[in-house]
Amino acid sequence: MLRSLVGSEMCIRDRCKKKSKKSRKTPEELAAEEENNKRYHEIGLEVMSLASTRWCTLHLKCTINVHLFFTVHVPVNETRLANIYDRIASRHGNSISDLTMYKDQVYESNVVAPLTATMAELGFQGTPEGDPSTYPEYDILYDFKPRQTKCPLLLSNPYNAYDYGAVFDAEDKSNSTSKKLGRSGSGKM
């Protein structure tokens, strides 16, 4: 067993000697090879940066109510506009329809469509995944109509539940009569 190990060790040394004789290159060849390796390394880094997931920050703002505002961080190559549509609809309890989205400002020329397009296809740029504060930020404004329904609970008007006019008028009348009689509203006598 020892002899076979020694024999294989000798074979490895012989191979190394043969390779070292073949690998002797001129300085020009070494410089060209080094330049080639550097160029391919740069190309590899560029391809890796393009292949990495790019992210952006979307500020989703309702045009009807300024209090309906939320922010999401999304990968631009993987997120479709339909995903954003679903996020907005779920934020409103799926009670909206005819959702229209605009990029930056509400103009017909800024309508974002079709729903099957990715964010990258719609012109949204991204940066490699990392700190969300470094992601490019975009405003998406949206407008919608309430969903048409036949549900009596959803169709009821909460302001008709009480006759607010009668309630507020009665309070005003009671306050004015107590002032005429010289009574204070504090309850002290």
Coordinates of N, CA, C and O in Angstrom, one line a residue:
M1 N 0.8 -1.2 0.0 CA 0.0 0.0 0.0 C 0.9 1.2 0.0 O 0.6 2.2 -0.7
L2 N 1.9 1.2 0.8 CA 2.8 2.4 0.8 C 3.5 2.6 -0.5 O 3.6 3.8 -0.9
R3 N 3.8 1.5 -1.2 CA 4.4 1.7 -2.5 C 3.5 2.4 -3.5 O 3.9 3.2 -4.3
S4 N 2.2 2.0 -3.5 CA 1.2 2.6 -4.4 C 1.0 4.0 -4.1 O 0.9 4.9 -5.0
L5 N 1.0 4.4 -2.9 CA 0.9 5.8 -2.5 C 2.1 6.6 -2.9 O 2.0 7.7 -3.5
V6 N 3.3 6.1 -2.8 CA 4.5 6.8 -3.2 C 4.5 6.9 -4.7 O 4.8 7.9 -5.3
G7 N 4.0 5.9 -5.4 CA 4.0 5.9 -6.8 C 3.0 6.9 -7.3 O 3.3 7.7 -8.3
S8 N 1.9 7.1 -6.7 CA 0.9 8.1 -7.1 C 1.4 9.5 -6.8 O 1.1 10.4 -7.6
E9 N 2.2 9.6 -5.7 CA 2.7 10.9 -5.4 C 3.8 11.3 -6.5 O 3.8 12.5 -6.8
M10 N 4.5 10.3 -7.0 CA 5.5 10.6 -8.0 C 4.8 11.0 -9.3 O 5.2 11.9 -10.0
C11 N 3.6 10.4 -9.6 CA 2.9 10.8 -10.8 C 2.4 12.2 -10.7 O 2.4 13.0 -11.7
I12 N 1.9 12.6 -9.5 CA 1.5 14.0 -9.3 C 2.6 15.0 -9.5 O 2.5 16.0 -10.2
R13 N 3.8 14.7 -9.0 CA 4.9 15.6 -9.2 C 5.3 15.6 -10.7 O 5.6 16.7 -11.2
D14 N 5.3 14.5 -11.4 CA 5.6 14.5 -12.8 C 4.6 15.4 -13.6 O 5.0 16.2 -14.5
R15 N 3.3 15.3 -13.2 CA 2.3 16.1 -13.9 C 2.6 17.6 -13.7 O 2.5 18.4 -14.6
C16 N 2.9 18.0 -12.4 CA 3.1 19.4 -12.1 C 4.3 19.9 -12.9 O 4.3 21.0 -13.3
K17 N 5.4 19.1 -13.0 CA 6.6 19.5 -13.7 C 6.2 19.7 -15.2 O 6.7 20.6 -15.8
K18 N 5.4 18.8 -15.7 CA 5.1 18.9 -17.1 C 4.2 20.2 -17.4 O 4.4 20.9 -18.3
K19 N 3.3 20.5 -16.4 CA 2.5 21.6 -16.6 C 3.3 22.9 -16.4 O 3.1 23.9 -17.1
S20 N 4.2 22.9 -15.5 CA 5.0 24.1 -15.3 C 5.9 24.4 -16.5 O 6.1 25.5 -16.9
K21 N 6.3 23.4 -17.3 CA 7.1 23.6 -18.5 C 6.2 24.2 -19.6 O 6.6 25.1 -20.3
K22 N 4.9 23.7 -19.6 CA 4.0 24.2 -20.7 C 3.5 25.6 -20.3 O 3.1 26.4 -21.2
S23 N 3.3 26.0 -19.1 CA 2.7 27.2 -18.7 C 3.6 28.4 -18.7 O 3.2 29.5 -18.3
R24 N 4.8 28.3 -19.1 CA 5.7 29.4 -19.2 C 5.3 30.3 -20.4 O 5.4 29.8 -21.6
K25 N 4.8 31.5 -20.1 CA 4.3 32.4 -21.2 C 5.1 33.6 -21.2 O 5.7 34.0 -20.2
T26 N 5.1 34.3 -22.3 CA 5.8 35.6 -22.4 C 5.0 36.6 -21.6 O 3.8 36.5 -21.4
P27 N 5.7 37.7 -21.3 CA 5.0 38.8 -20.5 C 3.8 39.4 -21.3 O 2.8 39.8 -20.7
E28 N 3.9 39.4 -22.6 CA 2.8 39.9 -23.4 C 1.6 39.0 -23.3 O 0.5 39.5 -23.2
E29 N 1.9 37.7 -23.4 CA 0.8 36.8 -23.3 C 0.1 36.8 -21.9 O -1.1 36.8 -21.8
L30 N 0.9 37.0 -20.9 CA 0.4 37.1 -19.5 C -0.5 38.4 -19.3 O -1.5 38.4 -18.7
A31 N 0.0 39.5 -19.9 CA -0.7 40.8 -19.9 C -2.0 40.7 -20.6 O -3.1 41.1 -20.1
A32 N -2.0 40.0 -21.8 CA -3.2 39.8 -22.6 C -4.2 39.0 -21.8 O -5.4 39.2 -21.8
E33 N -3.7 37.9 -21.2 CA -4.6 37.0 -20.4 C -5.2 37.7 -19.2 O -6.4 37.6 -18.9
E34 N -4.4 38.5 -18.5 CA -4.9 39.3 -17.4 C -5.9 40.3 -17.8 O -7.0 40.5 -17.1
E35 N -5.7 41.0 -18.9 CA -6.7 41.9 -19.4 C -8.0 41.2 -19.8 O -9.1 41.7 -19.5
N36 N -7.9 40.1 -20.4 CA -9.1 39.3 -20.8 C -9.9 38.9 -19.5 O -11.1 39.0 -19.5
N37 N -9.1 38.4 -18.5 CA -9.8 38.0 -17.2 C -10.5 39.2 -16.6 O -11.6 39.0 -16.1
K38 N -9.9 40.3 -16.6 CA -10.5 41.5 -16.0 C -11.7 41.9 -16.7 O -12.7 42.2 -16.1
R39 N -11.7 41.9 -18.1 CA -12.9 42.2 -18.9 C -14.0 41.3 -18.6 O -15.2 41.7 -18.4
Y40 N -13.7 40.0 -18.6 CA -14.8 39.0 -18.3 C -15.3 39.1 -16.9 O -16.5 38.9 -16.6
H41 N -14.5 39.5 -15.9 CA -14.9 39.7 -14.6 C -15.9 40.9 -14.5 O -16.9 40.8 -13.9
E42 N -15.6 42.0 -15.2 CA -16.5 43.1 -15.3 C -17.8 42.8 -15.9 O -18.9 43.2 -15.5
I43 N -17.8 42.0 -17.0 CA -19.0 41.6 -17.7 C -19.8 40.7 -16.8 O -21.0 40.8 -16.7
G44 N -19.2 39.8 -16.0 CA -19.8 39.0 -15.1 C -20.5 39.7 -14.0 O -21.7 39.4 -13.6
L45 N -19.9 40.8 -13.5 CA -20.5 41.6 -12.4 C -21.7 42.4 -13.0 O -22.7 42.5 -12.3
E46 N -21.6 42.8 -14.2 CA -22.7 43.6 -14.8 C -23.9 42.6 -15.0 O -25.0 43.0 -14.8
V47 N -23.6 41.4 -15.5 CA -24.7 40.4 -15.7 C -25.4 40.1 -14.4 O -26.6 40.0 -14.3
M48 N -24.6 39.9 -13.3 CA -25.1 39.6 -12.0 C -26.0 40.7 -11.5 O -27.0 40.5 -10.9
S49 N -25.5 42.0 -11.7 CA -26.3 43.1 -11.2 C -27.7 43.2 -12.0 O -28.7 43.6 -11.4
L50 N -27.6 42.9 -13.3 CA -28.9 42.9 -14.1 C -29.8 41.8 -13.7 O -31.0 41.9 -13.7
A51 N -29.2 40.6 -13.3 CA -30.0 39.5 -13.0 C -30.5 39.5 -11.5 O -31.5 38.8 -11.2
S52 N -30.0 40.4 -10.7 CA -30.4 40.5 -9.3 C -31.8 41.2 -9.3 O -32.2 41.9 -10.1
T53 N -32.5 40.9 -8.2 CA -33.9 41.5 -8.1 C -33.8 42.9 -7.8 O -33.0 43.4 -6.9
R54 N -34.5 43.7 -8.5 CA -34.5 45.2 -8.3 C -35.8 45.6 -7.7 O -36.9 45.1 -8.1
W55 N -35.7 46.5 -6.7 CA -36.9 46.9 -6.0 C -37.2 48.4 -6.1 O -36.3 49.2 -6.4
C56 N -38.4 48.8 -5.8 CA -38.8 50.2 -5.8 C -39.8 50.4 -4.7 O -40.4 49.4 -4.2
T57 N -40.1 51.6 -4.3 CA -41.1 51.9 -3.3 C -42.2 52.6 -4.0 O -42.0 53.6 -4.8
L58 N -43.4 52.1 -3.8 CA -44.6 52.7 -4.3 C -45.5 53.4 -3.2 O -45.8 52.7 -2.2
H59 N -45.8 54.6 -3.4 CA -46.7 55.3 -2.5 C -48.1 55.3 -3.2 O -48.3 56.0 -4.2
L60 N -49.0 54.5 -2.7 CA -50.3 54.4 -3.2 C -51.3 55.4 -2.6 O -51.5 55.3 -1.4
K61 N -51.8 56.3 -3.4 CA -52.6 57.4 -2.8 C -54.0 57.4 -3.5 O -54.1 57.4 -4.7
C62 N -55.0 57.5 -2.7 CA -56.4 57.6 -3.2 C -56.6 59.1 -3.5 O -56.3 60.0 -2.8
T63 N -57.2 59.3 -4.7 CA -57.5 60.7 -5.1 C -58.8 61.2 -4.4 O -58.9 62.4 -4.3
I64 N -59.6 60.3 -4.0 CA -60.9 60.7 -3.4 C -60.7 61.2 -1.9 O -61.3 62.2 -1.5
N65 N -59.9 60.5 -1.2 CA -59.6 60.7 0.2 C -58.1 60.7 0.5 O -57.5 59.7 0.4
V66 N -57.6 61.8 1.0 CA -56.2 61.9 1.2 C -55.7 61.0 2.4 O -54.5 60.8 2.5
H67 N -56.6 60.6 3.2 CA -56.2 59.7 4.3 C -56.0 58.3 3.9 O -55.5 57.5 4.7
L68 N -56.4 57.9 2.7 CA -56.2 56.6 2.2 C -54.9 56.6 1.5 O -54.8 56.7 0.2
F69 N -53.8 56.4 2.2 CA -52.4 56.4 1.7 C -51.6 55.3 2.3 O -51.7 55.1 3.5
F70 N -50.9 54.5 1.5 CA -50.1 53.5 2.1 C -48.9 53.3 1.1 O -48.9 53.6 0.0
T71 N -47.8 52.6 1.7 CA -46.6 52.4 0.9 C -46.3 51.0 0.9 O -46.5 50.3 1.9
V72 N -45.8 50.5 -0.3 CA -45.3 49.1 -0.4 C -44.0 49.1 -1.1 O -43.7 50.0 -1.9
H73 N -43.2 48.1 -0.8 CA -41.9 47.9 -1.5 C -42.1 46.7 -2.4 O -42.4 45.6 -1.8
V74 N -41.8 46.8 -3.7 CA -42.0 45.7 -4.6 C -40.8 45.4 -5.5 O -40.1 46.4 -5.9
P75 N -40.6 44.2 -5.9 CA -39.6 43.9 -6.9 C -40.2 44.3 -8.3 O -41.3 43.8 -8.7
V76 N -39.5 45.1 -9.1 CA -40.1 45.6 -10.3 C -40.2 44.6 -11.4 O -41.1 44.7 -12.3
N77 N -39.3 43.6 -11.5 CA -39.4 42.6 -12.5 C -40.4 41.5 -12.3 O -40.9 40.9 -13.2
E78 N -40.8 41.3 -11.1 CA -41.7 40.2 -10.7 C -43.1 40.7 -10.4 O -44.1 39.9 -10.5
T79 N -43.3 42.0 -10.1 CA -44.6 42.5 -9.7 C -45.4 42.9 -10.9 O -44.9 43.8 -11.6
R80 N -46.6 42.4 -11.0 CA -47.5 42.9 -12.1 C -48.4 43.9 -11.5 O -48.7 44.0 -10.4
L81 N -48.9 44.7 -12.5 CA -49.9 45.8 -12.1 C -51.1 45.2 -11.4 O -51.7 45.8 -10.5
A82 N -51.5 44.0 -11.8 CA -52.6 43.3 -11.2 C -52.4 43.0 -9.7 O -53.3 43.1 -8.9
N83 N -51.1 42.8 -9.3 CA -50.8 42.6 -7.9 C -51.0 43.9 -7.1 O -51.5 43.9 -6.0
I84 N -50.7 45.0 -7.7 CA -50.9 46.3 -7.1 C -52.4 46.6 -7.0 O -52.9 47.1 -6.0
Y85 N -53.1 46.3 -8.0 CA -54.6 46.4 -8.1 C -55.2 45.6 -6.9 O -56.1 46.1 -6.2
D86 N -54.8 44.4 -6.7 CA -55.3 43.5 -5.7 C -55.0 44.1 -4.3 O -55.8 44.0 -3.4
R87 N -53.8 44.6 -4.1 CA -53.4 45.2 -2.8 C -54.3 46.4 -2.5 O -54.8 46.6 -1.4
I88 N -54.6 47.2 -3.5 CA -55.5 48.4 -3.3 C -56.9 47.9 -3.0 O -57.5 48.4 -2.0
A89 N -57.4 47.0 -3.7 CA -58.7 46.5 -3.5 C -58.9 45.8 -2.1 O -59.9 46.1 -1.4
S90 N -57.9 45.1 -1.7 CA -58.0 44.4 -0.4 C -57.9 45.5 0.7 O -58.4 45.3 1.8
R91 N -57.1 46.6 0.5 CA -57.1 47.7 1.4 C -58.4 48.3 1.7 O -58.7 48.8 2.8
H92 N -59.3 48.2 0.7 CA -60.6 48.8 0.8 C -61.7 47.7 1.0 O -62.8 47.9 0.8
G93 N -61.2 46.5 1.5 CA -62.1 45.4 1.8 C -62.8 44.8 0.6 O -63.9 44.3 0.7
N94 N -62.1 44.9 -0.5 CA -62.7 44.4 -1.8 C -64.1 44.9 -2.1 O -64.9 44.2 -2.7
S95 N -64.3 46.1 -1.7 CA -65.6 46.7 -1.9 C -65.6 47.8 -3.0 O -66.5 48.6 -3.1
I96 N -64.6 47.8 -3.9 CA -64.4 48.8 -4.9 C -64.4 48.1 -6.3 O -64.1 46.9 -6.4
S97 N -64.7 48.9 -7.3 CA -64.6 48.4 -8.7 C -64.2 49.6 -9.6 O -64.1 50.7 -9.1
D98 N -63.9 49.3 -10.8 CA -63.5 50.3 -11.8 C -62.3 51.1 -11.3 O -62.3 52.3 -11.3
L99 N -61.3 50.4 -10.8 CA -60.1 51.0 -10.3 C -59.2 51.5 -11.4 O -58.9 50.8 -12.3
T100 N -58.9 52.8 -11.4 CA -58.0 53.4 -12.4 C -56.8 53.9 -11.7 O -56.9 54.6 -10.7
M101 N -55.6 53.6 -12.2 CA -54.3 54.0 -11.5 C -53.6 54.9 -12.5 O -53.5 54.7 -13.7
Y102 N -52.9 55.9 -11.9 CA -52.2 56.9 -12.6 C -50.8 57.0 -12.0 O -50.6 56.8 -10.8
K103 N -49.8 57.3 -12.8 CA -48.4 57.4 -12.4 C -48.2 58.9 -12.2 O -48.3 59.7 -13.1
D104 N -47.8 59.3 -11.0 CA -47.4 60.7 -10.5 C -48.6 61.7 -10.5 O -48.7 62.3 -9.5
Q105 N -49.3 61.9 -11.5 CA -50.4 62.9 -11.6 C -51.6 62.3 -12.3 O -51.5 61.4 -13.1
V106 N -52.8 62.8 -11.9 CA -54.1 62.3 -12.5 C -54.3 63.0 -13.8 O -54.9 64.1 -13.9
Y107 N -53.8 62.4 -14.9 CA -54.0 62.8 -16.3 C -54.3 61.6 -17.1 O -53.8 60.5 -16.7
E108 N -55.1 61.7 -18.1 CA -55.4 60.5 -18.9 C -54.1 60.0 -19.6 O -54.0 58.8 -19.8
S109 N -53.2 60.8 -19.8 CA -51.9 60.3 -20.4 C -51.1 59.5 -19.4 O -50.2 58.8 -19.8
N110 N -51.4 59.6 -18.1 CA -50.6 59.0 -17.1 C -51.3 57.7 -16.6 O -50.8 57.1 -15.6
V111 N -52.3 57.2 -17.2 CA -53.0 56.0 -16.8 C -52.0 54.8 -17.0 O -51.4 54.7 -18.0
V112 N -51.9 54.0 -15.9 CA -51.0 52.9 -15.9 C -51.9 51.6 -16.3 O -52.8 51.3 -15.6
A113 N -51.5 51.0 -17.4 CA -52.2 49.8 -17.9 C -51.3 49.1 -18.8 O -50.3 49.7 -19.3
P114 N -51.5 47.9 -19.1 CA -52.5 46.9 -18.8 C -52.1 46.2 -17.5 O -51.0 46.3 -17.0
L115 N -53.1 45.5 -16.9 CA -52.9 44.8 -15.6 C -51.9 43.7 -15.7 O -51.3 43.3 -14.7
T116 N -51.6 43.1 -16.9 CA -50.7 42.0 -17.1 C -49.3 42.4 -17.2 O -48.4 41.6 -17.1
A117 N -49.0 43.7 -17.3 CA -47.6 44.2 -17.4 C -46.9 44.3 -16.1 O -47.5 44.5 -15.1
T118 N -45.6 44.0 -16.1 CA -44.8 44.1 -14.9 C -44.5 45.6 -14.7 O -44.6 46.4 -15.6
M119 N -44.0 45.9 -13.5 CA -43.7 47.3 -13.2 C -42.5 47.8 -14.0 O -42.5 48.9 -14.5
A120 N -41.6 46.9 -14.3 CA -40.4 47.2 -15.2 C -40.9 47.5 -16.6 O -40.4 48.5 -17.2
E121 N -41.9 46.8 -17.1 CA -42.4 47.0 -18.4 C -43.1 48.4 -18.5 O -43.2 49.0 -19.6
L122 N -43.6 48.8 -17.4 CA -44.4 50.1 -17.3 C -43.4 51.3 -17.1 O -43.9 52.4 -17.0
G123 N -42.1 51.1 -17.0 CA -41.2 52.1 -16.9 C -40.7 52.4 -15.5 O -40.0 53.4 -15.3
F124 N -41.0 51.6 -14.5 CA -40.5 51.8 -13.2 C -39.1 51.2 -13.1 O -38.9 50.0 -13.5
Q125 N -38.2 51.9 -12.5 CA -36.8 51.5 -12.3 C -36.7 51.0 -10.9 O -37.4 51.4 -10.0
G126 N -35.7 50.2 -10.7 CA -35.4 49.7 -9.3 C -33.9 49.6 -9.1 O -33.1 49.8 -9.9
T127 N -33.6 49.4 -7.8 CA -32.2 49.2 -7.4 C -32.1 47.8 -6.7 O -33.1 47.3 -6.3
P128 N -30.9 47.3 -6.6 CA -30.7 46.0 -6.0 C -31.3 46.0 -4.6 O -31.3 47.0 -3.9
E129 N -31.7 44.8 -4.2 CA -32.3 44.6 -2.9 C -31.4 45.0 -1.8 O -30.2 44.8 -1.9
G130 N -31.9 45.7 -0.8 CA -31.1 46.2 0.3 C -31.9 47.1 1.2 O -33.0 46.8 1.5
D131 N -31.3 48.2 1.5 CA -32.0 49.2 2.4 C -33.2 49.8 1.6 O -32.9 50.5 0.6
P132 N -34.4 49.7 2.1 CA -35.6 50.3 1.4 C -35.5 51.8 1.2 O -36.1 52.4 0.3
S133 N -34.7 52.5 2.0 CA -34.6 54.0 1.9 C -33.8 54.3 0.6 O -33.8 55.5 0.2
T134 N -33.1 53.4 0.0 CA -32.3 53.6 -1.2 C -33.1 53.3 -2.5 O -32.7 53.6 -3.6
Y135 N -34.3 52.7 -2.3 CA -35.1 52.4 -3.5 C -35.7 53.6 -4.1 O -36.1 54.6 -3.4
P136 N -35.8 53.7 -5.4 CA -36.5 54.8 -6.1 C -38.0 54.8 -5.7 O -38.6 53.7 -5.5
E137 N -38.5 56.0 -5.5 CA -39.9 56.1 -5.0 C -40.8 56.7 -6.1 O -40.4 57.6 -6.9
Y138 N -42.0 56.1 -6.2 CA -43.0 56.5 -7.2 C -44.3 56.7 -6.6 O -44.7 55.9 -5.6
D139 N -45.1 57.6 -7.1 CA -46.5 57.8 -6.6 C -47.4 57.2 -7.6 O -47.3 57.4 -8.8
I140 N -48.3 56.4 -7.1 CA -49.4 55.8 -7.9 C -50.7 56.3 -7.3 O -51.0 56.0 -6.1
L141 N -51.4 57.2 -8.0 CA -52.7 57.7 -7.6 C -53.8 56.8 -8.1 O -53.7 56.3 -9.3
Y142 N -54.8 56.6 -7.4 CA -55.9 55.7 -7.9 C -57.2 56.3 -7.5 O -57.4 57.0 -6.6
D143 N -58.2 56.0 -8.4 CA -59.5 56.4 -8.3 C -60.4 55.2 -8.5 O -60.0 54.3 -9.2
F144 N -61.6 55.1 -7.9 CA -62.4 54.0 -8.0 C -63.9 54.4 -7.8 O -64.2 55.5 -7.5
K145 N -64.8 53.4 -8.1 CA -66.2 53.5 -7.8 C -66.6 52.5 -6.8 O -66.0 51.4 -6.8
P146 N -67.5 52.8 -5.9 CA -68.0 51.7 -5.0 C -68.6 50.6 -5.8 O -69.3 50.8 -6.8
R147 N -68.5 49.4 -5.3 CA -69.0 48.2 -6.0 C -70.6 48.3 -5.9 O -71.1 48.6 -4.9
Q148 N -71.2 48.0 -7.0 CA -72.7 47.9 -7.1 C -73.1 46.6 -6.4 O -72.6 45.5 -6.6
T149 N -74.1 46.8 -5.4 CA -74.6 45.6 -4.7 C -76.0 45.8 -4.4 O -76.6 46.9 -4.5
K150 N -76.7 44.6 -4.1 CA -78.1 44.6 -3.7 C -78.2 44.4 -2.2 O -79.4 44.2 -1.7
C151 N -77.2 44.3 -1.5 CA -77.2 44.1 0.0 C -77.8 45.2 0.7 O -77.3 46.4 0.6
P152 N -79.0 45.0 1.4 CA -79.6 46.2 2.1 C -78.8 46.8 3.1 O -78.8 48.0 3.4
L153 N -77.9 46.0 3.8 CA -77.1 46.6 4.8 C -76.1 47.6 4.2 O -75.8 48.7 4.8
L154 N -75.5 47.2 3.1 CA -74.5 48.1 2.5 C -75.2 49.3 1.8 O -74.6 50.3 1.6
L155 N -76.4 49.1 1.4 CA -77.1 50.2 0.7 C -77.7 51.2 1.7 O -78.2 52.3 1.3
S156 N -77.8 50.8 3.0 CA -78.5 51.7 4.0 C -77.6 52.9 4.2 O -76.4 52.9 4.1
N157 N -78.3 54.0 4.5 CA -77.6 55.3 4.7 C -77.5 55.5 6.2 O -78.6 55.7 6.9
P158 N -76.3 55.5 6.8 CA -76.3 55.6 8.3 C -76.8 57.0 8.8 O -77.2 57.1 10.0
Y159 N -76.8 58.0 8.0 CA -77.3 59.3 8.4 C -78.8 59.3 8.5 O -79.4 60.2 9.1
N160 N -79.5 58.4 7.9 CA -81.0 58.3 8.0 C -81.4 57.4 9.2 O -82.6 57.3 9.5
A161 N -80.5 56.9 10.0 CA -80.8 56.0 11.1 C -81.5 56.9 12.2 O -82.3 56.4 12.9
Y162 N -81.1 58.1 12.3 CA -81.6 59.0 13.3 C -82.0 60.3 12.5 O -81.4 60.7 11.5
D163 N -83.0 61.0 13.1 CA -83.3 62.2 12.5 C -82.5 63.3 13.1 O -82.8 63.8 14.2
Y164 N -81.3 63.5 12.5 CA -80.3 64.4 13.1 C -80.9 65.8 13.3 O -80.6 66.6 14.2
G165 N -81.7 66.2 12.3 CA -82.3 67.6 12.4 C -83.1 67.7 13.6 O -83.0 68.8 14.3
A166 N -83.9 66.7 14.0 CA -84.8 66.8 15.1 C -83.9 66.8 16.4 O -84.2 67.5 17.4
V167 N -82.9 66.0 16.4 CA -82.0 65.9 17.6 C -81.3 67.2 17.8 O -81.3 67.8 18.9
F168 N -80.7 67.7 16.8 CA -79.9 69.0 16.9 C -80.8 70.2 17.2 O -80.5 71.1 17.9
D169 N -82.0 70.2 16.5 CA -83.0 71.3 16.8 C -83.5 71.3 18.2 O -83.6 72.3 18.8
A170 N -83.7 70.1 18.8 CA -84.2 70.0 20.1 C -83.2 70.4 21.1 O -83.5 71.1 22.1
E171 N -81.9 70.1 20.9 CA -80.8 70.6 21.8 C -80.7 72.1 21.7 O -80.6 72.8 22.7
D172 N -80.8 72.7 20.5 CA -80.7 74.1 20.4 C -81.8 74.8 21.1 O -81.7 75.8 21.7
K173 N -83.1 74.2 21.0 CA -84.2 74.8 21.6 C -84.1 74.8 23.1 O -84.4 75.7 23.9
S174 N -83.6 73.6 23.6 CA -83.5 73.5 25.1 C -82.4 74.4 25.7 O -82.6 74.9 26.7
N175 N -81.4 74.6 24.9 CA -80.3 75.5 25.4 C -80.8 77.0 25.4 O -80.5 77.7 26.2
S176 N -81.6 77.3 24.4 CA -82.1 78.7 24.3 C -83.1 79.0 25.3 O -83.1 80.1 25.9
T177 N -84.0 78.0 25.7 CA -85.0 78.3 26.7 C -84.4 78.3 28.1 O -84.8 79.1 29.0
S178 N -83.3 77.5 28.3 CA -82.7 77.6 29.6 C -81.9 78.9 29.8 O -81.8 79.4 30.9
K179 N -81.4 79.4 28.7 CA -80.7 80.7 28.8 C -81.8 81.8 29.1 O -81.5 82.8 29.9
K180 N -82.9 81.7 28.5 CA -84.0 82.7 28.8 C -84.5 82.7 30.2 O -84.8 83.7 30.8
L181 N -84.5 81.5 30.8 CA -85.0 81.4 32.2 C -83.9 81.7 33.2 O -84.1 81.7 34.3
G182 N -82.7 81.8 32.7 CA -81.6 82.2 33.6 C -80.9 81.0 34.2 O -80.2 81.1 35.2
R183 N -81.2 79.8 33.7 CA -80.6 78.6 34.2 C -79.2 78.4 33.5 O -79.1 78.6 32.3
S184 N -78.3 77.9 34.3 CA -77.0 77.6 33.7 C -77.0 76.1 33.4 O -77.7 75.3 34.0
G185 N -76.2 75.7 32.4 CA -76.1 74.3 32.1 C -75.2 73.5 33.0 O -75.1 72.3 32.8
S186 N -74.7 74.1 34.0 CA -73.7 73.3 34.9 C -74.4 72.4 35.9 O -73.8 71.6 36.5
G187 N -75.7 72.7 36.2 CA -76.4 71.8 37.1 C -76.4 72.3 38.5 O -76.9 71.8 39.4
K188 N -75.7 73.4 38.8 CA -75.6 74.0 40.2 C -76.7 75.0 40.4 O -77.2 75.7 39.5
M189 N -77.2 75.0 41.6 CA -78.3 75.9 42.0 C -77.9 76.8 43.1 O -77.1 76.6 43.9

